[in-house]
Coordinates of C-alpha atoms and ligand atoms in Angstrom, one line a residue:
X1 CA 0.0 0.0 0.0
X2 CA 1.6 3.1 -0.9
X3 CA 0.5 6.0 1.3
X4 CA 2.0 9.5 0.9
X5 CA 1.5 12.1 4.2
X6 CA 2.2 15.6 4.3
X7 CA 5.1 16.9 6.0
X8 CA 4.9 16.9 10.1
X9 CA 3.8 20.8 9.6
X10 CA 0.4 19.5 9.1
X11 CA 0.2 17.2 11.9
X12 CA 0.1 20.4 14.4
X13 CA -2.6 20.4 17.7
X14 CA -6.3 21.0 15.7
X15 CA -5.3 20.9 11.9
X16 CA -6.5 17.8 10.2
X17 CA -4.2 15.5 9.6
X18 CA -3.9 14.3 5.6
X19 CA -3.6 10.9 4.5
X20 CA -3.1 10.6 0.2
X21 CA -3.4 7.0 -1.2
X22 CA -2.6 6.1 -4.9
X23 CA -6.1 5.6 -5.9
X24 CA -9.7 4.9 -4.6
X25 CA -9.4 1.4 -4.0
X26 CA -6.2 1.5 -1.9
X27 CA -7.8 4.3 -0.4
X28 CA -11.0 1.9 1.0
X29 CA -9.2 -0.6 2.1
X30 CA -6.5 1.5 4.2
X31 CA -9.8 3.4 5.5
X32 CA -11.2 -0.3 6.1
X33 CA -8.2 -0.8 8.3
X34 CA -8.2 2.6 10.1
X35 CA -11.6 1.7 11.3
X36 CA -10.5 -1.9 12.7
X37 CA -7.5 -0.8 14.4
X38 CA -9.6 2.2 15.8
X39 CA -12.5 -0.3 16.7
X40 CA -10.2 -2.6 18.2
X41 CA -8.5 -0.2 20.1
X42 CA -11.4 1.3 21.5
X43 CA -13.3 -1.6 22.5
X44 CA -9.9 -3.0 24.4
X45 CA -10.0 0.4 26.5
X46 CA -13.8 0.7 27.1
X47 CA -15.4 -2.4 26.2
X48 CA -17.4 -1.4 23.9
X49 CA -17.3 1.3 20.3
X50 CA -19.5 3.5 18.3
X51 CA -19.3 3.9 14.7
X52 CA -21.2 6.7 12.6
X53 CA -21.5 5.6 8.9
X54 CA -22.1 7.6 5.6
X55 CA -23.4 7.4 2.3
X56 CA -21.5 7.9 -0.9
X57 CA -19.3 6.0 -3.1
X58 CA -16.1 6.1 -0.9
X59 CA -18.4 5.5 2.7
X60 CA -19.8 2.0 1.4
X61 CA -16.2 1.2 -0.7
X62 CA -14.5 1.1 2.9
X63 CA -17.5 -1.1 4.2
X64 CA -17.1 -3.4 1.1
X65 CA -13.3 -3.8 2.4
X66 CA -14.2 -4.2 5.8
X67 CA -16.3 -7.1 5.2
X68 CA -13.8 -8.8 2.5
X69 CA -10.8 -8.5 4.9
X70 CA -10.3 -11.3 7.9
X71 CA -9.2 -9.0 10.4
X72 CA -12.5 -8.3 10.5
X73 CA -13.1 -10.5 12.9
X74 CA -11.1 -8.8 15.5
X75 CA -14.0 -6.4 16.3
X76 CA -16.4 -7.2 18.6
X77 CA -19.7 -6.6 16.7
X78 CA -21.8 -7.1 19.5
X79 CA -20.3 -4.5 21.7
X80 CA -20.5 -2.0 18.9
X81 CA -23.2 1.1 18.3
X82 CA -23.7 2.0 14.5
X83 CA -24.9 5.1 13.9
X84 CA -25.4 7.2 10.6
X85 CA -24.6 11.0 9.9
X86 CA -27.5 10.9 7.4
X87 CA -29.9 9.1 5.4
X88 CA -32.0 9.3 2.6
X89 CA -35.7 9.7 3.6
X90 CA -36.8 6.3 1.6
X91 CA -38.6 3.1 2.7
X92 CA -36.4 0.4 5.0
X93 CA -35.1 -1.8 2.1
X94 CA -34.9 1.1 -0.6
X95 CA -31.6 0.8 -2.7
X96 CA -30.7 4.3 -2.4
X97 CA -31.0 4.0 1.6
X98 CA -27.5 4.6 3.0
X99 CA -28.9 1.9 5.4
X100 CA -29.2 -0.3 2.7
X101 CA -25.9 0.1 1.4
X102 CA -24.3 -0.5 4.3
X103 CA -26.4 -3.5 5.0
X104 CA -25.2 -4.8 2.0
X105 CA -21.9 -4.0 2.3
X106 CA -21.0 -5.0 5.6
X107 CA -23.9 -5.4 8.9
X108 CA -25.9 -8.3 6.5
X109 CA -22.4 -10.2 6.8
X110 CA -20.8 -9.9 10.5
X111 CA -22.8 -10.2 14.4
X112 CA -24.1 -6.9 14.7
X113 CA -26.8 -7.0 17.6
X114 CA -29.8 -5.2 15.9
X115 CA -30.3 -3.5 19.1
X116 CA -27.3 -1.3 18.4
X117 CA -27.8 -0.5 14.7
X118 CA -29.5 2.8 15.1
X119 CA -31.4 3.5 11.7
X120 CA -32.6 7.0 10.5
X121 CA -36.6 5.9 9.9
X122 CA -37.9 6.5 6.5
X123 CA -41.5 7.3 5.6
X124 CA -42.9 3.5 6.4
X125 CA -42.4 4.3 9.6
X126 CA -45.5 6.6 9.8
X127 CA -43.2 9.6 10.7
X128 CA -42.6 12.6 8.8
X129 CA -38.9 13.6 8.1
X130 CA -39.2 16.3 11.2
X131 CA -40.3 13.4 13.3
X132 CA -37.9 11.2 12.1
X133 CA -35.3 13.6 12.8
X134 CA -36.7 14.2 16.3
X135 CA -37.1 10.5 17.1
X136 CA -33.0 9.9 16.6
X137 CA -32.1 13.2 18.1
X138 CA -33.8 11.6 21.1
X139 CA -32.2 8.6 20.5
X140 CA -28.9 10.1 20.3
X141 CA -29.8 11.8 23.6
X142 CA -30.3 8.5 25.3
X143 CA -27.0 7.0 24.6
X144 CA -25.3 10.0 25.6
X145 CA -23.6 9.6 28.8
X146 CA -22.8 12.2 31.4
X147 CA -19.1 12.4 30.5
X148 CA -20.1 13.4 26.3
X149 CA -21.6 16.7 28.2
X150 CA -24.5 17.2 25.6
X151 CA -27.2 15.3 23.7
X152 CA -24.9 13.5 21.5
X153 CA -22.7 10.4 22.5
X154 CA -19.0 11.0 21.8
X155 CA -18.7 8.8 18.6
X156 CA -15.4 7.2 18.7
X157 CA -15.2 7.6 14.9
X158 CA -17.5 9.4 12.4
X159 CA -16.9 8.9 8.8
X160 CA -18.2 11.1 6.2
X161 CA -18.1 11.2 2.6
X162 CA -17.8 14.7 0.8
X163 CA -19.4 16.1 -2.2
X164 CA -17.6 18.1 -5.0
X165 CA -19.5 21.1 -3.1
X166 CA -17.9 20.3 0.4
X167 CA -20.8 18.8 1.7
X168 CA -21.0 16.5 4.3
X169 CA -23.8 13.7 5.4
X170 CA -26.5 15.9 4.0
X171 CA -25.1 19.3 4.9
X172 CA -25.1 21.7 1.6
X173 CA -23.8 25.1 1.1
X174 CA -26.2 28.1 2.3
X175 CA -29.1 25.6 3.2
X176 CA -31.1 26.2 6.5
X177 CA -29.0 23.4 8.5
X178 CA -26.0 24.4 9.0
X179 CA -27.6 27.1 10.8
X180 CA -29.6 24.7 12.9
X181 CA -28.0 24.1 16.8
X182 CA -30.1 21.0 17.1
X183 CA -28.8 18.0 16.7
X184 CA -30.4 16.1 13.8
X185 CA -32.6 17.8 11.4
X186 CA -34.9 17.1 8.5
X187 CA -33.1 18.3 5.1
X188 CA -35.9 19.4 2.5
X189 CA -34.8 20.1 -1.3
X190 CA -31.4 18.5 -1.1
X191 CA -29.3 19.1 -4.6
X192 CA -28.4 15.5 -4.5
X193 CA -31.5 13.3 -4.9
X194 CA -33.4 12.6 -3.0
X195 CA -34.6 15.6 -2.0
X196 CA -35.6 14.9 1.2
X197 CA -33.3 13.6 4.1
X198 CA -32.4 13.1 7.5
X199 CA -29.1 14.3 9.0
X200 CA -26.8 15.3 11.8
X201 CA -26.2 19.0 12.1
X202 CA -22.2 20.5 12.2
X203 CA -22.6 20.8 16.6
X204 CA -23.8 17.0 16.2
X205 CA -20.8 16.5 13.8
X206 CA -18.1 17.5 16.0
X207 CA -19.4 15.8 19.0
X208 CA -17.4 12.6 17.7
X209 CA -14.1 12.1 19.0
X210 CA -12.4 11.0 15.8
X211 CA -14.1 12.9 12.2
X212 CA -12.8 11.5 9.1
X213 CA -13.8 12.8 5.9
X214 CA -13.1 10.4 3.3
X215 CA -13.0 11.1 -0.8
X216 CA -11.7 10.0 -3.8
X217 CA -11.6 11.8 -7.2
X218 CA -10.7 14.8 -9.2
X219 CA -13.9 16.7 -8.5
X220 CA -13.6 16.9 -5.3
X221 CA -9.8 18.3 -5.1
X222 CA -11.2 22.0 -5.1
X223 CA -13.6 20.8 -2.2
X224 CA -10.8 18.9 -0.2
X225 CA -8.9 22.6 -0.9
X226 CA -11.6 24.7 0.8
X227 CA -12.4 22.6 3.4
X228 CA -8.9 22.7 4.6
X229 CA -8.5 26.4 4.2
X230 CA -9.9 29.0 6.6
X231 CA -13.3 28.5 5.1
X232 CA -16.9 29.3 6.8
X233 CA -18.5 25.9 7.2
X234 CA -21.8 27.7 5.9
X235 CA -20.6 27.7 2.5
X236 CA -17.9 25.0 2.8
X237 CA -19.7 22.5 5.4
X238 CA -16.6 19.9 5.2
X239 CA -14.5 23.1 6.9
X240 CA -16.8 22.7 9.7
X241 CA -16.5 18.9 10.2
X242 CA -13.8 18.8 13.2
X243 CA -13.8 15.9 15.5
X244 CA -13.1 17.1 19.4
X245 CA -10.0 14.7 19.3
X246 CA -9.0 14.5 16.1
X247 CA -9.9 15.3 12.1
X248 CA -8.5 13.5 9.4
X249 CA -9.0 13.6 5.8
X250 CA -8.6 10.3 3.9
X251 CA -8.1 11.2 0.2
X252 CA -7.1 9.6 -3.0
X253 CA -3.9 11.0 -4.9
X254 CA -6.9 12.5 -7.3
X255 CA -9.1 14.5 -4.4
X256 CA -5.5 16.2 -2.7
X257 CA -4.5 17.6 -6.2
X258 CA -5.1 21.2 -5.0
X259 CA -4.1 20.5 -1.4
X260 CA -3.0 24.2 -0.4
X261 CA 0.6 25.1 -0.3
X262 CA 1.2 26.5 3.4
X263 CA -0.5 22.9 4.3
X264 CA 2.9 21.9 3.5
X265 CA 3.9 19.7 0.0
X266 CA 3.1 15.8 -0.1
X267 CA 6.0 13.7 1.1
X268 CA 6.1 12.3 -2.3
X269 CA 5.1 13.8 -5.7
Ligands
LIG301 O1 -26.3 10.4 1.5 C1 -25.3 10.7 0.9 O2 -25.3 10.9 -0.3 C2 -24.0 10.7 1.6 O3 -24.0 10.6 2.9 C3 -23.2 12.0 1.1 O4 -22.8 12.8 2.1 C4 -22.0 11.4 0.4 O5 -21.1 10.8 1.4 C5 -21.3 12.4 -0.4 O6 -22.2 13.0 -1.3 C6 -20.1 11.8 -1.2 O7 -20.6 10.8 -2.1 P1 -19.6 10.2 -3.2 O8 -18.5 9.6 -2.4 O9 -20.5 9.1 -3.9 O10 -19.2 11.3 -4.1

């Protein structure tokens, strides 16, 4: 696996730290083991984990790899809370659910206890978006503990894919939610179909202890650019997505073409 990091200059106290892989594929599976090691790690100190999923190309690539990769089994999947950071507002079993993706992917094929894989409801539930939206914010609220010191437990990792526009889980430039303080909120006339959605707002975002925003491609270089420079999150969201312990972004060769200069020059070119 050929990995390429930016000089140390990036890796100061609060900056995200930049991972470049040669390609997309490389770049799954090396998120694919980030995630176990992290997982691992996690449930050795605290007994148990918590995992926020995404959507996207990249998001269910890394599940894919996951899955497909033995060491798989060195994560407890019982004693591990999977979360989303947004979700298409479709029926349970739609294709274009991130739920079902994922599903797919990875939860249909390791020992996940169903009581810790915490769904965004679609419209078969009965609810509307809003109440969807409500129901996991107070779902969210119930797993947080006293020492997370708000409504939202302290994800040990969230990853989130990013669009050529910087969004993240269904956070798009200018629209009312990223000027929402709660924590989850229904997302009406989204750019990217469907229009309607569920998703976790920036203050929900950066509840997580690890953020990882992961992408892959050409079209999102001027994105990963943005997002790393001293952008408003209103119009770049990514720029807001800062985990409390630590941010990284995952990219392909591709996506870090435009990384900027004072972030320091790739180790390799
Ligand atoms: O519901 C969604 O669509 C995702 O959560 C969304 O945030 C996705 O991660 C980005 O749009 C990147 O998607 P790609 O990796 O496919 O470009």
């Amino acid at each position: 696996m050929t990995r390429e990091t930016v000089t140390a200059k990036q890796a100061s106290v609060g900056a995200p730290g930049i991972v470049v892989h040669r390609n997309a594929d490389v770049l799954a599976k090396a998120v694919a083991a980030r995630i176990i090691t992290r997982l691992v790690d996690a449930q050795s100190a605290k007994g148990s984990a918590s995992l926020v999923l995404t959507g996207g190309t990249v998001g269910i690539a890394t599940l894919a790899a996951i899955a497909a990769t033995p060491a798989r089994d060195a994560v407890d999947w019982r004693r591990l809370d999977i979360w989303w950071g947004d979700e298409r507002f479709l029926p349970a079993g739609d294709k274009e659910r991130n739920e079902t993706g994922a599903r797919d992917a990875l939860l249909d094929h390791v020992d996940v206890d169903p009581g810790r894989v915490h769904v965004m409801r679609g419209p078969d539930s009965g609810m509307t978006a809003e109440e969807s939206a409500e129901s996991y914010a107070a779902e969210l609220r119930a797993a947080a503990r006293p020492e997370d010191h708000g409504p939202v437990p302290g994800f040990d990792v969230m990853l989130l894919g990013m669009g050529p526009d910087a969004h993240v889980a269904s956070l798009f430039p200018g629209m009312p939610a990223l000027y929402d303080t709660r924590p989850v909120v229904a997302v009406h006339g989204s750019p990217k179909p469907p229009p309607t959605r569920i998703s976790l707002t920036l203050p929900a975002i950066r509840a997580a202890r690890e953020v990882w925003v992961v992408a892959a491609g050409a079209e999102k270089a001027g994105a990963v650019h943005l997002a790393l420079s001293a952008s408003g999150p209103v119009q770049v969201p990514a720029a807001g997505a800062r985990g409390r312990q630590r941010t990284l972004f995952l990219l392909d060769r591709a996506a870090a073409g435009k990384i900027p200069p004072e972030l320091g020059r790739l180790a390799s070119p």
